[in-house]
Amino acid sequence: YTARDTGSSPAAAATPTLGVGPLPLDGREFRRQGRQVIDFIADYYDHIDEYPVRPAVAPGFLARQLPDTAPSWPEPDALASALRDVRDLILPGVTHWQSPRHFAHFAATASNVGALGEALAAGLNINPFTWAASPAATELETVVTDWLGKALHLPEQLLFCGGGGGTLLGTSCEAMLCTIVAARDRKLAEVGGEERMGDLVVYCSDQTHFSFKKAAHVAGIRRANCRVIPTCRESGFTLSPAALQAAVRADEAAGRVPLFLCATVGTTPTAAVDPLRELCAAVAGHGVWVHVDAAYAGAACICPEFSHIAAGAEAVDSFSTNPHKWLLANMDCCALWVRRPPALVAALGTDDDVILKDAAASAVVDYKDWQVALSRRFRALKLWLVLRCHGVEGLRGFVRAHVRMAVAFEAMVRADPRFEVPVPARFGLVCFRLLPADDGTAEATTNELNRRLLEAVNETGRAYMSCAVVGGMYVLRCAIGNSLTEERHVREAWSVVQEQADSVLTPAGAGVAPAARSKGRTIEDARRVSMAWRIISK
């Protein structure tokens, strides 16, 4: 087998038939292959800083290098051959999310124990959909979600120890969907049944992540019944309690049924924090389920100095955050806590299949009833290992280090009079933009200037940032949070921004633009790293 060959395996290769050949699970072979994979990953991290953060490839680049069909038989030492293809074909074409120069998105943090916890869970390969299906897995999840909730200073009402409870899902979108469905079924039972489905209304701000609209649509909420409430720069792009209350009252006056509010702690564009206590007060008495999407900034609550961002959470119905974003838990891991677990079970529970029932375990948690899917992963093992091996204080230090780097980056931006910071840095996120030399330049022109700046920065391969449009302003986002990022990477990223700002502010002249030249360098850099690694691996 080669990258373009699916012919029969060499004569020396084994051609096992049914019941013949190596076992798919074999301890000795697992040790040998496991060392290959571990060494491969370790080598990757040793060299990751040398890769361009974002690849310079075109759609279809990989398909052209791989066979059209799977091999009929494995070649000798197929895993080693496959790893060479990962090194030579796949790595040069991936965006390196663990690169210390990746500032485009809220991080997907990684750690040794997070990765090894994933490997351990995959090796055990259990499916803990009920307590009976794997008692220890279920009970570890109940313990570790309470551990995490306490570490984040969440109100006791959301934890098992206070009558609520937590679970581990894959993403915040799943958490939104499950809670919307629970709120929907509870509300329909109150107002007269499914014929009122078309009257249900959900609420969010124009800064709420788009996945909320997606979850609401999947749950059957009419698109026209999603109230997106505008925010403004003066309020820091947070959701206005007064505007929310007015929208709820208007819907009730029109005969509609207010159902669900999604408040955000750490919005994607600017990391804005909605005022939870005031929002809960605004919808009090209207029967609205209040969910808090703290996918990113919820992790900051682990630091006592940031715990105030969840003030008012004692009145919410559910709260979710992603430990894979900033707490070293590796993809994927979303923690969801609910005040009243029976509401989830009533909407998502299944008890028709006698195979899944265990009469002797009727008082236990069956996590299949807390999610959409039946099957589930043993995520608790990974999170438990992270909490044990890093400790709460270790995770606090990790978060604080990134906050300090963001403060330093913001100071560098403010020190350059060509730039402005339209909203203060929050947590590990800094939003900034380049200002044109002429103060009277139209906003559209300023936005185009910053679009060109971002494109030039990213095409260098030396830093990767993203953008947001808030209040009509196009801003660059520098999100600091990767496990390997150090202060020197942040300083170098700012140097890249300044260099490219010089270019975009200079009238176009003869020759190749710096961004265009850098694009060629990114391709060459990827080839150079792959070649160096190939030599080392021999």
XYZ file of C-alpha atoms in Angstrom:
538
model
C 0.000 0.000 0.000
C 1.237 3.445 -0.876
C -0.525 6.772 -1.002
C -1.779 6.040 -4.535
C -1.845 2.217 -4.576
C -4.599 -0.140 -3.445
C -3.301 -3.241 -5.135
C -2.879 -6.559 -3.391
C -0.456 -6.654 -0.507
C 3.095 -7.941 -1.039
C 3.545 -11.689 -0.947
C 5.272 -11.390 2.387
C 2.218 -9.811 3.962
C -0.153 -11.967 5.918
C -3.576 -12.474 4.357
C -5.709 -13.513 7.299
C -9.013 -15.249 6.757
C -11.912 -15.622 9.138
C -10.553 -16.906 12.423
C -6.950 -16.693 11.209
C -4.359 -13.982 11.733
C -3.515 -11.530 14.501
C -6.143 -10.665 17.066
C -7.504 -7.114 16.772
C -6.865 -6.681 20.509
C -3.512 -8.085 21.563
C -1.547 -6.821 24.548
C 1.930 -7.287 23.100
C 1.090 -5.682 19.761
C -0.778 -2.889 21.524
C 2.359 -2.021 23.490
C 4.449 -1.944 20.318
C 1.984 0.110 18.301
C 1.156 2.315 21.263
C 4.799 3.350 21.561
C 4.791 4.275 17.868
C 1.778 6.528 18.318
C 3.037 8.110 21.541
C 6.420 8.821 19.963
C 4.699 10.274 16.904
C 2.606 12.665 19.004
C 5.591 13.667 21.135
C 7.646 14.405 18.009
C 4.758 16.440 16.624
C 4.671 18.649 19.704
C 8.447 19.003 19.606
C 8.139 20.469 16.093
C 4.704 22.108 16.135
C 6.095 25.627 16.513
C 7.901 25.225 13.195
C 4.727 24.632 11.167
C 2.761 27.485 9.602
C -0.309 27.696 11.835
C -2.724 27.541 8.923
C -1.955 25.507 5.803
C -1.783 27.019 2.338
C -3.772 24.321 0.540
C -6.691 24.219 -1.878
C -9.824 22.058 -1.606
C -9.186 18.518 -2.810
C -5.455 18.589 -2.076
C -5.574 15.457 0.097
C -8.046 13.421 -1.946
C -5.708 13.685 -4.906
C -2.946 12.028 -2.903
C -4.940 9.125 -1.453
C -6.323 5.991 -3.116
C -9.901 5.858 -4.307
C -10.674 2.716 -2.283
C -9.518 1.121 0.946
C -6.841 -1.606 0.751
C -8.079 -5.187 0.517
C -5.378 -6.413 2.890
C -3.029 -4.591 5.245
C 0.566 -4.171 4.235
C 3.368 -5.245 6.582
C 3.532 -2.902 9.576
C 0.561 -0.968 8.245
C 0.415 1.379 11.233
C 3.976 2.627 10.689
C 3.194 3.241 7.035
C -0.018 5.065 7.919
C 1.837 7.261 10.409
C 4.287 8.235 7.682
C 1.340 9.349 5.573
C -0.019 11.327 8.516
C 3.352 13.056 8.792
C 3.871 13.672 5.076
C 0.322 14.178 3.774
C -2.012 15.116 6.596
C -0.013 17.284 8.989
C 1.052 19.744 6.264
C -2.649 20.229 5.503
C -4.114 20.745 8.972
C -4.661 23.914 10.932
C -2.491 23.362 13.992
C -4.929 24.053 16.808
C -2.286 23.333 19.438
C 0.229 25.710 17.888
C 1.415 28.360 20.347
C 0.745 30.868 17.543
C -2.942 29.953 17.148
C -4.954 32.936 18.389
C -7.955 32.738 16.056
C -10.418 30.782 18.178
C -11.054 30.130 21.811
C -8.555 27.386 22.476
C -9.103 23.654 22.467
C -6.586 23.104 25.224
C -4.601 19.907 25.463
C -2.550 18.286 28.202
C -0.613 15.086 28.683
C -3.175 13.648 31.077
C -6.054 14.911 28.941
C -4.724 13.023 25.930
C -3.836 9.966 27.978
C -7.256 10.060 29.613
C -8.775 9.933 26.133
C -6.526 6.970 25.330
C -7.474 5.228 28.572
C -11.191 5.715 27.955
C -10.795 4.493 24.359
C -8.869 1.470 25.566
C -11.555 0.522 28.090
C -14.142 1.283 25.375
C -17.225 1.098 27.549
C -20.663 2.527 26.816
C -22.048 3.883 30.110
C -25.547 4.801 28.949
C -27.078 3.508 32.209
C -25.767 2.936 35.690
C -26.044 -0.805 35.142
C -24.111 -0.586 31.868
C -21.095 0.638 33.847
C -21.705 1.619 37.465
C -18.252 3.101 38.101
C -18.404 5.277 34.967
C -21.777 6.727 35.944
C -20.775 7.354 39.530
C -17.465 8.904 38.533
C -19.389 11.341 36.324
C -21.657 12.377 39.182
C -18.623 12.886 41.419
C -16.481 14.752 38.893
C -19.260 17.135 37.804
C -19.770 18.085 41.458
C -15.995 18.491 41.841
C -15.864 20.805 38.845
C -18.970 22.735 39.883
C -17.492 23.412 43.303
C -14.162 24.439 41.751
C -16.046 26.928 39.537
C -17.922 28.331 42.548
C -21.293 27.368 41.069
C -24.329 27.534 43.369
C -25.060 24.320 45.219
C -28.560 24.160 43.696
C -26.983 23.095 40.395
C -24.955 20.237 41.892
C -25.971 16.742 42.965
C -25.103 17.664 46.526
C -27.737 20.417 46.371
C -30.536 18.640 44.541
C -29.451 19.430 40.993
C -26.922 17.528 38.953
C -24.374 17.544 36.169
C -23.439 15.556 33.098
C -20.683 15.581 30.490
C -21.676 16.057 26.851
C -19.674 16.771 23.728
C -20.476 20.406 22.967
C -22.403 23.444 24.165
C -24.813 22.985 21.260
C -25.820 19.646 22.772
C -26.338 21.333 26.140
C -28.535 23.989 24.526
C -30.591 21.430 22.629
C -31.185 19.212 25.653
C -32.248 22.106 27.867
C -34.501 23.656 25.201
C -36.256 20.305 24.763
C -36.677 19.972 28.533
C -38.077 23.505 28.782
C -40.322 22.915 25.750
C -41.961 19.782 27.110
C -42.444 21.290 30.548
C -44.012 24.436 29.099
C -46.304 22.573 26.682
C -47.618 20.517 29.572
C -48.471 23.768 31.352
C -50.143 25.647 28.477
C -52.265 23.018 26.808
C -50.192 20.585 24.800
C -48.437 20.342 21.460
C -50.964 22.490 19.590
C -49.252 25.489 21.238
C -45.862 24.537 19.810
C -45.961 27.343 17.264
C -46.425 29.937 20.034
C -43.213 29.156 21.912
C -40.614 31.939 21.853
C -36.919 31.901 22.740
C -34.646 34.851 23.506
C -30.987 35.718 23.005
C -28.795 38.678 22.071
C -27.130 39.474 18.766
C -23.892 38.305 20.402
C -25.195 34.836 21.310
C -23.424 32.008 19.529
C -25.182 30.887 16.345
C -25.462 27.359 17.728
C -28.344 28.561 19.912
C -30.495 29.309 16.879
C -29.533 25.940 15.453
C -30.488 24.123 18.647
C -33.801 25.985 18.857
C -34.598 25.090 15.253
C -33.792 21.411 15.853
C -36.056 21.513 18.916
C -38.930 22.673 16.731
C -39.030 26.379 17.574
C -40.194 28.472 14.627
C -37.425 30.619 13.176
C -39.688 33.654 13.441
C -40.040 33.028 17.171
C -36.361 33.510 17.990
C -36.009 37.007 19.461
C -32.517 38.373 18.833
C -32.128 41.455 21.036
C -29.632 44.082 19.817
C -26.664 45.087 21.954
C -24.484 48.201 21.772
C -20.926 49.325 22.379
C -21.977 51.562 25.258
C -23.158 48.559 27.280
C -20.154 46.436 26.331
C -22.310 44.364 23.953
C -24.174 42.721 26.836
C -27.837 41.758 26.797
C -30.085 44.488 28.217
C -32.491 43.281 30.943
C -34.902 46.109 30.082
C -34.959 45.177 26.400
C -35.457 41.521 27.302
C -38.332 42.314 29.623
C -40.003 44.457 26.963
C -39.693 41.643 24.398
C -41.190 39.085 26.797
C -44.119 41.330 27.656
C -44.780 42.082 23.985
C -44.898 38.379 23.163
C -47.282 37.664 26.031
C -49.525 40.509 24.940
C -49.609 38.982 21.441
C -50.693 35.603 22.827
C -47.314 33.927 22.434
C -45.558 31.867 25.107
C -42.099 32.954 26.372
C -40.075 29.775 26.768
C -36.302 30.081 27.009
C -33.530 32.615 27.514
C -29.919 31.904 26.569
C -27.604 34.238 28.484
C -23.882 34.173 27.774
C -20.843 34.401 29.997
C -18.056 35.149 27.532
C -19.531 35.822 24.096
C -17.581 34.652 21.064
C -17.050 38.089 19.436
C -15.816 40.048 22.485
C -16.128 37.771 25.579
C -18.916 39.983 26.932
C -20.632 38.811 30.124
C -24.396 39.136 30.306
C -25.763 40.297 33.699
C -27.279 37.055 34.969
C -28.954 38.333 38.115
C -30.678 41.213 36.320
C -31.744 38.995 33.405
C -33.264 36.432 35.763
C -35.154 39.245 37.488
C -36.399 40.527 34.126
C -38.101 37.223 33.296
C -39.145 36.275 36.828
C -42.799 35.298 36.973
C -42.989 34.549 33.235
C -42.003 30.878 33.428
C -38.915 31.324 31.245
C -36.158 28.707 31.484
C -32.844 30.553 31.890
C -29.797 28.796 30.498
C -26.244 30.137 30.790
C -23.859 29.402 27.949
C -20.423 29.826 29.543
C -18.644 27.632 27.021
C -15.464 29.715 27.096
C -15.386 32.035 30.095
C -16.997 29.634 32.534
C -13.531 28.190 33.083
C -12.398 31.548 34.491
C -14.792 31.041 37.404
C -12.206 28.643 38.821
C -10.259 31.764 39.862
C -11.910 33.497 42.845
C -11.207 36.893 41.290
C -13.424 35.964 38.333
C -16.206 34.116 40.155
C -18.346 37.271 40.116
C -19.048 36.754 36.403
C -21.513 34.016 37.409
C -23.234 36.164 40.026
C -26.933 35.401 39.905
C -26.473 31.809 38.749
C -28.415 30.654 41.799
C -31.572 31.677 39.920
C -30.822 30.008 36.568
C -32.194 26.663 35.423
C -29.047 25.369 33.701
C -25.396 26.264 33.183
C -22.825 24.834 30.788
C -19.125 25.291 30.142
C -16.505 23.469 28.070
C -13.506 22.154 30.042
C -11.912 21.364 26.680
C -11.660 25.087 25.948
C -9.563 26.302 28.869
C -9.217 23.539 31.480
C -6.882 21.079 29.721
C -9.508 18.374 29.190
C -8.859 17.830 25.441
C -11.675 17.581 22.918
C -14.465 16.957 23.578
C -15.934 17.797 26.983
C -18.914 20.016 27.828
C -20.188 20.098 31.403
C -23.907 20.794 31.854
C -25.578 21.350 35.218
C -29.343 21.571 35.729
C -31.334 22.690 38.720
C -34.063 20.097 38.205
C -32.755 16.899 36.575
C -36.273 15.359 36.396
C -37.119 17.949 33.714
C -34.367 16.533 31.479
C -35.387 12.950 32.192
C -39.061 13.676 31.470
C -38.190 15.059 28.037
C -35.303 12.795 27.015
C -35.860 9.619 29.025
C -36.596 6.218 27.541
C -37.957 3.312 29.565
C -39.623 1.117 26.955
C -36.719 -1.260 26.324
C -36.548 -3.993 28.952
C -32.927 -4.654 27.993
C -31.945 -1.252 29.377
C -33.912 -1.574 32.597
C -32.471 -2.640 35.930
C -35.177 -3.026 38.524
C -32.606 -3.181 41.322
C -31.144 0.198 40.318
C -34.257 2.346 40.026
C -32.911 5.221 42.121
C -29.681 5.760 40.192
C -28.709 8.130 37.394
C -29.100 6.749 33.878
C -27.288 9.300 31.759
C -28.970 8.160 28.540
C -31.964 10.096 29.857
C -29.960 13.326 30.105
C -28.983 13.516 26.423
C -30.291 12.968 22.884
C -28.194 9.935 21.993
C -28.318 6.559 23.682
C -24.624 5.706 23.492
C -22.105 7.919 25.233
C -18.401 8.269 25.917
C -16.590 7.835 29.230
C -15.566 11.517 29.389
C -15.544 11.570 33.179
C -12.334 9.533 33.275
C -10.415 12.187 31.333
C -11.757 15.087 33.389
C -11.112 13.225 36.637
C -7.492 12.665 35.613
C -7.051 16.327 34.731
C -8.436 17.458 38.079
C -6.328 14.928 39.982
C -3.074 15.533 38.113
C -3.264 19.336 37.839
C -5.383 20.207 40.840
C -7.618 23.237 41.171
C -4.649 25.496 41.951
C -2.774 24.261 38.893
C -5.738 25.071 36.658
C -6.041 28.503 38.235
C -2.418 29.194 37.410
C -2.993 28.080 33.828
C -5.932 30.468 33.350
C -4.183 33.363 35.081
C -1.105 33.019 32.874
C -3.204 33.526 29.750
C -5.027 36.479 31.288
C -1.661 38.110 32.016
C -0.575 37.558 28.410
C -3.802 39.149 27.169
C -3.213 42.169 29.404
C 0.301 42.483 27.962
C -0.968 42.201 24.379
C -3.628 44.844 25.014
C -0.947 47.178 26.418
C 1.157 46.728 23.279
C -1.840 47.535 21.066
C -2.727 50.656 23.076
C 0.886 51.832 22.899
C 0.697 52.032 19.101
C -1.359 55.119 18.146
C -2.333 53.543 14.824
C -4.587 51.069 16.652
C -7.548 51.163 18.995
C -9.064 48.684 21.448
C -12.828 49.212 21.051
C -13.708 47.010 24.041
C -11.438 46.248 27.002
C -9.629 42.914 26.945
C -11.634 40.241 28.706
C -10.106 37.045 30.037
C -7.718 35.859 27.293
C -9.348 37.774 24.422
C -8.184 41.082 22.961
C -10.206 42.791 20.212
C -8.479 45.557 18.300
C -8.444 47.340 14.970
C -6.197 49.459 12.808
C -7.258 53.062 12.266
C -6.755 54.845 8.930
C -4.560 57.925 8.795
C -7.558 60.087 7.901
C -9.942 60.510 10.849
C -12.791 61.178 8.451
C -12.560 57.818 6.710
C -15.882 56.008 6.349
C -16.501 52.972 8.560
C -16.751 50.707 5.532
C -13.272 51.768 4.428
C -11.867 51.187 7.906
C -13.457 47.767 7.949
C -11.891 46.909 4.601
C -8.509 48.060 5.887
C -8.774 45.665 8.836
C -9.983 42.826 6.647
C -6.831 43.245 4.567
C -4.707 43.410 7.703
C -6.136 40.145 9.031
C -5.594 38.430 5.701
C -1.984 39.616 5.616
C -1.312 38.495 9.204
C -2.732 35.036 8.649
C -0.947 34.487 5.369
C 2.433 34.913 7.049
C 1.931 31.549 8.768
C 3.570 33.076 11.859
C 0.299 33.928 13.601
C -3.339 33.054 13.136
C -6.099 35.406 14.285
C -9.780 35.864 13.482
C -12.332 38.660 13.228
C -15.699 39.776 14.500
C -18.133 42.463 13.430
C -19.652 44.226 16.437
C -21.569 47.461 16.359
C -20.730 47.723 12.670
C -16.990 47.567 13.414
C -14.717 44.924 11.891
C -12.244 43.986 14.627
C -9.393 41.518 14.854
C -9.558 38.924 17.636
C -6.476 37.649 19.443
C -7.604 34.806 21.708
C -4.792 33.671 23.984
C -5.282 30.301 25.637
C -3.301 27.479 24.048
C -1.347 25.139 26.284
C 1.970 25.834 24.536
C 1.635 29.604 24.206
C 4.275 31.653 26.029
C 4.806 35.376 26.346
C 7.354 35.327 23.524
C 4.717 33.999 21.130
C 2.390 36.837 22.088
C 5.131 39.437 21.532
C 6.018 37.876 18.192
C 2.370 37.886 17.145
C 2.174 41.604 17.842
C 5.323 42.139 15.784
C 3.643 40.335 12.886
C 0.593 42.593 13.220
C 2.757 45.713 13.207
C 4.766 44.545 10.188
C 1.633 43.814 8.197
C 0.042 47.094 9.306
C 3.019 48.886 7.780
C 2.295 47.078 4.521
C -1.445 47.677 4.307
C -1.061 51.344 5.214
C 1.523 51.835 2.473
C 0.114 52.622 -1.003
C 0.411 49.641 -3.320
C 3.653 49.662 -5.263
C 5.480 47.475 -7.697
C 6.385 43.930 -6.841
C 4.737 41.206 -4.823
C 2.843 42.173 -1.702
C 4.263 40.878 1.606
C 1.209 38.701 2.214
C 1.552 37.086 -1.201
C 5.237 36.419 -0.608
C 4.457 34.904 2.799
C 1.967 32.493 1.255
C 4.741 30.898 -0.704
C 6.818 30.723 2.450
C 4.087 28.858 4.351
C 4.053 26.081 1.772
C 7.838 25.866 1.809
C 7.888 25.920 5.623
C 5.499 22.968 5.770
C 7.655 21.000 3.371
C 10.790 21.875 5.330
C 9.336 20.716 8.658
C 8.071 17.489 7.115
C 11.496 16.793 5.604
C 13.312 17.520 8.866
C 10.983 15.237 10.773
C 11.443 12.543 8.144
C 15.192 12.658 8.658
C 14.825 12.523 12.438
C 12.407 9.575 12.195
C 14.799 7.431 10.155
